[in-house]
Amino acid sequence: KTKCVRSAVVAATEFLENDERVNAGNGSSLTINGTIEGDAAIMNITDNSWSSMGALPNVINPIKGVEKLYLKAKEPLSNGRIPPIFLCGQSAQNWCKQNDIPIYDTFKPNNKQQNIFDKYNK
């Protein structure tokens, strides 16, 4: 049951991240440098487990990175180390690259993003 709920939440979030009309994923507001940085999180209330990523640059679907981080956090590491459950910025992007999460090689803002960026970046 938990897997079905998580999968549904991830799919719904991914759908929103792919919609340029929503301030998430592809439709995110641009940073001061004209790039995108996404945030995403997953929490399981039955066991209070969670994972999240913040200020994640140029990742197409941040929720996919978070889902993989969440699942990997349940796998033990060697020497009693604890797997990460939260990553941000360039470290999060590097982790996504290493774990086959799609990343934009180059990001081209859509018209809405560019207009808003130009309006506030004068």
Tab-separated table of N, CA and C in Angstrom:
chain	number	residue	atom	x	y	z
A	1	LYS	N	0.832	-1.188	0.000
A	1	LYS	CA	0.000	0.000	0.000
A	1	LYS	C	0.879	1.255	0.000
A	2	THR	N	1.900	1.300	0.840
A	2	THR	CA	2.751	2.481	0.929
A	2	THR	C	3.399	2.800	-0.414
A	3	LYS	N	3.869	1.743	-1.104
A	3	LYS	CA	4.498	1.947	-2.407
A	3	LYS	C	3.510	2.555	-3.394
A	4	CYS	N	2.257	2.088	-3.390
A	4	CYS	CA	1.244	2.615	-4.304
A	4	CYS	C	0.967	4.083	-4.030
A	5	VAL	N	0.858	4.443	-2.766
A	5	VAL	CA	0.606	5.837	-2.398
A	5	VAL	C	1.803	6.696	-2.796
A	6	ARG	N	3.008	6.252	-2.470
A	6	ARG	CA	4.203	7.018	-2.834
A	6	ARG	C	4.293	7.181	-4.341
A	7	SER	N	4.066	6.107	-5.074
A	7	SER	CA	4.120	6.175	-6.534
A	7	SER	C	3.097	7.163	-7.089
A	8	ALA	N	1.910	7.168	-6.512
A	8	ALA	CA	0.870	8.098	-6.963
A	8	ALA	C	1.264	9.549	-6.663
A	9	VAL	N	1.810	9.784	-5.490
A	9	VAL	CA	2.241	11.138	-5.120
A	9	VAL	C	3.381	11.600	-6.027
A	10	VAL	N	4.332	10.720	-6.281
A	10	VAL	CA	5.456	11.063	-7.163
A	10	VAL	C	4.942	11.355	-8.571
A	11	ALA	N	4.038	10.527	-9.081
A	11	ALA	CA	3.497	10.734	-10.432
A	11	ALA	C	2.732	12.057	-10.523
A	12	ALA	N	1.933	12.368	-9.509
A	12	ALA	CA	1.177	13.625	-9.516
A	12	ALA	C	2.120	14.822	-9.449
A	13	THR	N	3.151	14.726	-8.618
A	13	THR	CA	4.116	15.816	-8.503
A	13	THR	C	4.897	15.982	-9.792
A	14	GLU	N	5.292	14.877	-10.398
A	14	GLU	CA	6.016	14.918	-11.669
A	14	GLU	C	5.144	15.567	-12.753
A	15	PHE	N	3.855	15.257	-12.749
A	15	PHE	CA	2.923	15.873	-13.698
A	15	PHE	C	2.933	17.396	-13.528
A	16	LEU	N	2.876	17.858	-12.283
A	16	LEU	CA	2.909	19.301	-12.020
A	16	LEU	C	4.258	19.906	-12.398
A	17	GLU	N	5.347	19.196	-12.111
A	17	GLU	CA	6.683	19.703	-12.465
A	17	GLU	C	6.845	19.838	-13.979
A	18	ASN	N	6.125	19.043	-14.744
A	18	ASN	CA	6.221	19.093	-16.206
A	18	ASN	C	5.287	20.121	-16.834
A	19	ASP	N	4.440	20.744	-16.026
A	19	ASP	CA	3.493	21.750	-16.522
A	19	ASP	C	4.105	23.135	-16.341
A	20	GLU	N	4.372	23.812	-17.441
A	20	GLU	CA	5.023	25.122	-17.386
A	20	GLU	C	4.173	26.182	-16.698
A	21	ARG	N	2.869	25.912	-16.499
A	21	ARG	CA	1.999	26.890	-15.838
A	21	ARG	C	2.140	26.882	-14.324
A	22	VAL	N	2.807	25.878	-13.799
A	22	VAL	CA	2.937	25.702	-12.353
A	22	VAL	C	4.348	26.099	-11.921
A	23	ASN	N	4.461	26.772	-10.773
A	23	ASN	CA	5.770	27.193	-10.267
A	23	ASN	C	6.457	25.999	-9.603
A	24	ALA	N	6.823	25.043	-10.445
A	24	ALA	CA	7.529	23.831	-9.999
A	24	ALA	C	8.217	23.234	-11.219
A	25	GLY	N	9.338	22.565	-11.004
A	25	GLY	CA	10.018	21.894	-12.111
A	25	GLY	C	10.240	22.807	-13.303
A	26	ASN	N	9.704	22.418	-14.461
A	26	ASN	CA	9.886	23.178	-15.699
A	26	ASN	C	9.333	24.594	-15.628
A	27	GLY	N	8.349	24.815	-14.796
A	27	GLY	CA	7.738	26.139	-14.693
A	27	GLY	C	8.257	26.971	-13.540
A	28	SER	N	9.319	26.517	-12.895
A	28	SER	CA	9.851	27.223	-11.721
A	28	SER	C	10.231	28.657	-12.032
A	29	SER	N	10.066	29.507	-11.037
A	29	SER	CA	10.576	30.869	-11.151
A	29	SER	C	12.089	30.796	-11.291
A	30	LEU	N	12.636	31.719	-12.044
A	30	LEU	CA	14.075	31.718	-12.274
A	30	LEU	C	14.822	32.354	-11.109
A	31	THR	N	16.032	31.900	-10.900
A	31	THR	CA	16.896	32.509	-9.889
A	31	THR	C	17.412	33.835	-10.420
A	32	ILE	N	18.109	34.567	-9.611
A	32	ILE	CA	18.685	35.842	-10.017
A	32	ILE	C	19.643	35.684	-11.200
A	33	ASN	N	20.171	34.455	-11.374
A	33	ASN	CA	21.077	34.171	-12.485
A	33	ASN	C	20.366	33.616	-13.719
A	34	GLY	N	19.031	33.509	-13.665
A	34	GLY	CA	18.275	33.028	-14.810
A	34	GLY	C	18.238	31.521	-14.948
A	35	THR	N	18.544	30.804	-13.897
A	35	THR	CA	18.486	29.342	-13.906
A	35	THR	C	17.298	28.883	-13.067
A	36	ILE	N	17.059	27.577	-13.055
A	36	ILE	CA	16.020	27.047	-12.170
A	36	ILE	C	16.658	26.261	-11.037
A	37	GLU	N	16.020	26.320	-9.894
A	37	GLU	CA	16.395	25.509	-8.742
A	37	GLU	C	15.103	24.973	-8.151
A	38	GLY	N	15.030	23.669	-8.024
A	38	GLY	CA	13.807	23.068	-7.520
A	38	GLY	C	13.962	22.529	-6.111
A	39	ASP	N	12.837	22.346	-5.459
A	39	ASP	CA	12.758	21.741	-4.132
A	39	ASP	C	11.720	20.626	-4.201
A	40	ALA	N	11.918	19.594	-3.434
A	40	ALA	CA	10.922	18.528	-3.344
A	40	ALA	C	11.155	17.747	-2.065
A	41	ALA	N	10.096	17.090	-1.593
A	41	ALA	CA	10.196	16.277	-0.378
A	41	ALA	C	9.154	15.169	-0.417
A	42	ILE	N	9.464	14.100	0.271
A	42	ILE	CA	8.546	12.970	0.457
A	42	ILE	C	8.581	12.608	1.934
A	43	MET	N	7.398	12.333	2.492
A	43	MET	CA	7.339	11.858	3.873
A	43	MET	C	6.332	10.721	3.970
A	44	ASN	N	6.704	9.710	4.719
A	44	ASN	CA	5.825	8.583	4.999
A	44	ASN	C	5.369	8.716	6.446
A	45	ILE	N	4.091	9.015	6.644
A	45	ILE	CA	3.623	9.264	8.013
A	45	ILE	C	3.479	7.988	8.839
A	46	THR	N	3.494	6.831	8.197
A	46	THR	CA	3.367	5.606	8.986
A	46	THR	C	4.627	5.293	9.776
A	47	ASP	N	5.804	5.670	9.234
A	47	ASP	CA	7.041	5.422	9.984
A	47	ASP	C	7.902	6.685	10.154
A	48	ASN	N	7.341	7.829	9.785
A	48	ASN	CA	8.026	9.126	9.900
A	48	ASN	C	9.339	9.201	9.122
A	49	SER	N	9.472	8.397	8.074
A	49	SER	CA	10.665	8.490	7.236
A	49	SER	C	10.428	9.569	6.179
A	50	TRP	N	11.495	10.229	5.792
A	50	TRP	CA	11.367	11.305	4.811
A	50	TRP	C	12.688	11.532	4.092
A	51	SER	N	12.615	12.229	2.979
A	51	SER	CA	13.789	12.704	2.253
A	51	SER	C	13.409	13.970	1.534
A	52	SER	N	14.395	14.834	1.296
A	52	SER	CA	14.125	16.060	0.558
A	52	SER	C	15.389	16.578	-0.104
A	53	MET	N	15.181	17.440	-1.073
A	53	MET	CA	16.264	18.152	-1.742
A	53	MET	C	15.826	19.598	-1.897
A	54	GLY	N	16.787	20.496	-1.769
A	54	GLY	CA	16.477	21.917	-1.903
A	54	GLY	C	17.489	22.619	-2.782
A	55	ALA	N	17.048	23.720	-3.389
A	55	ALA	CA	17.903	24.525	-4.267
A	55	ALA	C	18.634	23.635	-5.268
A	56	LEU	N	17.890	22.726	-5.847
A	56	LEU	CA	18.427	21.705	-6.744
A	56	LEU	C	18.509	22.262	-8.164
A	57	PRO	N	19.720	22.567	-8.650
A	57	PRO	CA	19.833	23.229	-9.951
A	57	PRO	C	19.665	22.290	-11.146
A	58	ASN	N	18.830	22.736	-12.089
A	58	ASN	CA	18.697	22.129	-13.418
A	58	ASN	C	18.289	20.664	-13.452
A	59	VAL	N	17.642	20.177	-12.423
A	59	VAL	CA	17.102	18.817	-12.443
A	59	VAL	C	15.676	18.915	-12.978
A	60	ILE	N	15.379	18.111	-13.990
A	60	ILE	CA	14.097	18.210	-14.685
A	60	ILE	C	12.931	17.907	-13.748
A	61	ASN	N	13.031	16.847	-12.978
A	61	ASN	CA	11.979	16.474	-12.033
A	61	ASN	C	12.587	16.229	-10.658
A	62	PRO	N	12.658	17.260	-9.813
A	62	PRO	CA	13.230	17.083	-8.475
A	62	PRO	C	12.596	15.950	-7.674
A	63	ILE	N	11.304	15.722	-7.869
A	63	ILE	CA	10.639	14.663	-7.103
A	63	ILE	C	11.226	13.285	-7.405
A	64	LYS	N	11.719	13.076	-8.629
A	64	LYS	CA	12.328	11.787	-8.969
A	64	LYS	C	13.641	11.591	-8.199
A	65	GLY	N	14.406	12.666	-8.052
A	65	GLY	CA	15.624	12.588	-7.255
A	65	GLY	C	15.321	12.299	-5.808
A	66	VAL	N	14.292	12.949	-5.285
A	66	VAL	CA	13.911	12.751	-3.886
A	66	VAL	C	13.396	11.334	-3.658
A	67	GLU	N	12.620	10.818	-4.588
A	67	GLU	CA	12.130	9.445	-4.433
A	67	GLU	C	13.300	8.461	-4.374
A	68	LYS	N	14.266	8.638	-5.243
A	68	LYS	CA	15.414	7.724	-5.245
A	68	LYS	C	16.230	7.891	-3.961
A	69	LEU	N	16.400	9.133	-3.493
A	69	LEU	CA	17.101	9.385	-2.233
A	69	LEU	C	16.360	8.702	-1.075
A	70	TYR	N	15.045	8.815	-1.080
A	70	TYR	CA	14.202	8.199	-0.046
A	70	TYR	C	14.405	6.683	-0.019
A	71	LEU	N	14.380	6.060	-1.198
A	71	LEU	CA	14.536	4.603	-1.268
A	71	LEU	C	15.944	4.178	-0.877
A	72	LYS	N	16.955	4.929	-1.307
A	72	LYS	CA	18.341	4.593	-0.967
A	72	LYS	C	18.624	4.808	0.517
A	73	ALA	N	17.897	5.713	1.149
A	73	ALA	CA	18.102	5.967	2.580
A	73	ALA	C	17.722	4.758	3.420
A	74	LYS	N	16.952	3.865	2.850
A	74	LYS	CA	16.547	2.650	3.569
A	74	LYS	C	17.593	1.541	3.458
A	75	GLU	N	18.599	1.747	2.596
A	75	GLU	CA	19.664	0.757	2.408
A	75	GLU	C	20.836	1.100	3.332
A	76	PRO	N	21.320	0.136	4.104
A	76	PRO	CA	22.450	0.431	5.001
A	76	PRO	C	23.741	0.684	4.215
A	77	LEU	N	24.581	1.536	4.754
A	77	LEU	CA	25.905	1.781	4.192
A	77	LEU	C	26.942	1.003	4.992
A	78	SER	N	28.116	0.884	4.447
A	78	SER	CA	29.191	0.158	5.142
A	78	SER	C	29.662	0.924	6.380
A	79	ASN	N	30.269	0.224	7.280
A	79	ASN	CA	30.878	0.794	8.484
A	79	ASN	C	29.904	1.568	9.362
A	80	GLY	N	28.634	1.216	9.319
A	80	GLY	CA	27.641	1.851	10.179
A	80	GLY	C	27.277	3.272	9.801
A	81	ARG	N	27.701	3.705	8.619
A	81	ARG	CA	27.366	5.070	8.186
A	81	ARG	C	25.876	5.194	7.919
A	82	ILE	N	25.369	6.396	8.041
A	82	ILE	CA	23.947	6.676	7.831
A	82	ILE	C	23.777	7.329	6.461
A	83	PRO	N	22.872	6.808	5.621
A	83	PRO	CA	22.663	7.415	4.303
A	83	PRO	C	22.037	8.806	4.437
A	84	PRO	N	22.293	9.683	3.477
A	84	PRO	CA	21.696	11.019	3.548
A	84	PRO	C	20.190	10.961	3.306
A	85	ILE	N	19.465	11.878	3.918
A	85	ILE	CA	18.036	12.026	3.655
A	85	ILE	C	17.717	13.431	3.156
A	86	PHE	N	18.677	14.352	3.237
A	86	PHE	CA	18.480	15.711	2.743
A	86	PHE	C	19.745	16.168	2.030
A	87	LEU	N	19.578	16.679	0.822
A	87	LEU	CA	20.689	17.234	0.053
A	87	LEU	C	20.240	18.557	-0.550
A	88	CYS	N	21.191	19.455	-0.764
A	88	CYS	CA	20.811	20.706	-1.406
A	88	CYS	C	21.921	21.207	-2.335
A	89	GLY	N	21.529	22.099	-3.226
A	89	GLY	CA	22.455	22.766	-4.119
A	89	GLY	C	23.223	21.827	-5.027
A	90	GLN	N	24.469	22.184	-5.261
A	90	GLN	CA	25.320	21.429	-6.178
A	90	GLN	C	25.523	19.988	-5.718
A	91	SER	N	25.592	19.766	-4.419
A	91	SER	CA	25.731	18.395	-3.917
A	91	SER	C	24.526	17.542	-4.302
A	92	ALA	N	23.348	18.122	-4.240
A	92	ALA	CA	22.139	17.392	-4.638
A	92	ALA	C	22.166	17.096	-6.132
A	93	GLN	N	22.598	18.066	-6.935
A	93	GLN	CA	22.685	17.845	-8.375
A	93	GLN	C	23.706	16.742	-8.692
A	94	ASN	N	24.852	16.782	-8.029
A	94	ASN	CA	25.863	15.747	-8.242
A	94	ASN	C	25.311	14.366	-7.892
A	95	TRP	N	24.592	14.283	-6.783
A	95	TRP	CA	23.993	13.013	-6.368
A	95	TRP	C	23.013	12.531	-7.437
A	96	CYS	N	22.191	13.451	-7.961
A	96	CYS	CA	21.230	13.083	-9.012
A	96	CYS	C	21.948	12.564	-10.256
A	97	LYS	N	23.014	13.237	-10.658
A	97	LYS	CA	23.784	12.775	-11.823
A	97	LYS	C	24.300	11.361	-11.591
A	98	GLN	N	24.848	11.115	-10.408
A	98	GLN	CA	25.401	9.800	-10.086
A	98	GLN	C	24.325	8.716	-10.025
A	99	ASN	N	23.081	9.131	-9.845
A	99	ASN	CA	21.982	8.174	-9.699
A	99	ASN	C	20.998	8.225	-10.865
A	100	ASP	N	21.484	8.710	-12.008
A	100	ASP	CA	20.727	8.676	-13.269
A	100	ASP	C	19.401	9.431	-13.251
A	101	ILE	N	19.360	10.534	-12.524
A	101	ILE	CA	18.189	11.416	-12.550
A	101	ILE	C	18.434	12.438	-13.668
A	102	PRO	N	17.479	12.607	-14.600
A	102	PRO	CA	17.702	13.515	-15.737
A	102	PRO	C	17.956	14.971	-15.316
A	103	ILE	N	18.947	15.572	-15.976
A	103	ILE	CA	19.355	16.947	-15.705
A	103	ILE	C	19.450	17.687	-17.033
A	104	TYR	N	19.034	18.960	-17.027
A	104	TYR	CA	19.172	19.785	-18.223
A	104	TYR	C	20.650	20.024	-18.501
A	105	ASP	N	21.077	19.779	-19.742
A	105	ASP	CA	22.427	20.200	-20.131
A	105	ASP	C	22.452	21.717	-20.215
A	106	THR	N	21.476	22.249	-20.889
A	106	THR	CA	21.277	23.697	-20.941
A	106	THR	C	19.793	23.937	-20.740
A	107	PHE	N	19.466	24.944	-19.987
A	107	PHE	CA	18.072	25.251	-19.694
A	107	PHE	C	17.668	26.505	-20.445
A	108	LYS	N	16.561	26.424	-21.189
A	108	LYS	CA	16.037	27.587	-21.883
A	108	LYS	C	14.690	27.941	-21.254
A	109	PRO	N	14.607	29.123	-20.641
A	109	PRO	CA	13.345	29.518	-19.998
A	109	PRO	C	12.210	29.636	-21.016
A	110	ASN	N	10.992	29.350	-20.570
A	110	ASN	CA	9.838	29.585	-21.426
A	110	ASN	C	9.504	31.077	-21.399
A	111	ASN	N	8.564	31.509	-22.228
A	111	ASN	CA	8.236	32.940	-22.337
A	111	ASN	C	7.766	33.533	-21.015
A	112	LYS	N	6.913	32.802	-20.296
A	112	LYS	CA	6.407	33.296	-19.011
A	112	LYS	C	7.559	33.520	-18.032
A	113	GLN	N	8.442	32.535	-17.920
A	113	GLN	CA	9.582	32.657	-17.012
A	113	GLN	C	10.459	33.844	-17.401
A	114	GLN	N	10.731	33.968	-18.694
A	114	GLN	CA	11.607	35.047	-19.155
A	114	GLN	C	10.979	36.412	-18.913
A	115	ASN	N	9.672	36.537	-19.146
A	115	ASN	CA	8.987	37.818	-18.907
A	115	ASN	C	9.014	38.217	-17.447
A	116	ILE	N	8.756	37.280	-16.570
A	116	ILE	CA	8.784	37.574	-15.134
A	116	ILE	C	10.211	37.922	-14.709
A	117	PHE	N	11.175	37.161	-15.197
A	117	PHE	CA	12.586	37.423	-14.881
A	117	PHE	C	12.975	38.830	-15.336
A	118	ASP	N	12.625	39.180	-16.563
A	118	ASP	CA	12.971	40.504	-17.095
A	118	ASP	C	12.275	41.618	-16.313
A	119	LYS	N	11.033	41.402	-15.906
A	119	LYS	CA	10.277	42.416	-15.160
A	119	LYS	C	10.957	42.754	-13.821
A	120	TYR	N	11.428	41.754	-13.130
A	120	TYR	CA	11.988	41.974	-11.796
A	120	TYR	C	13.510	42.077	-11.775
A	121	ASN	N	14.142	41.928	-12.908
A	121	ASN	CA	15.592	41.947	-12.948
A	121	ASN	C	16.092	43.170	-13.739
A	122	LYS	N	15.480	44.283	-13.499
A	122	LYS	CA	15.870	45.519	-14.205
A	122	LYS	C	16.899	46.285	-13.414
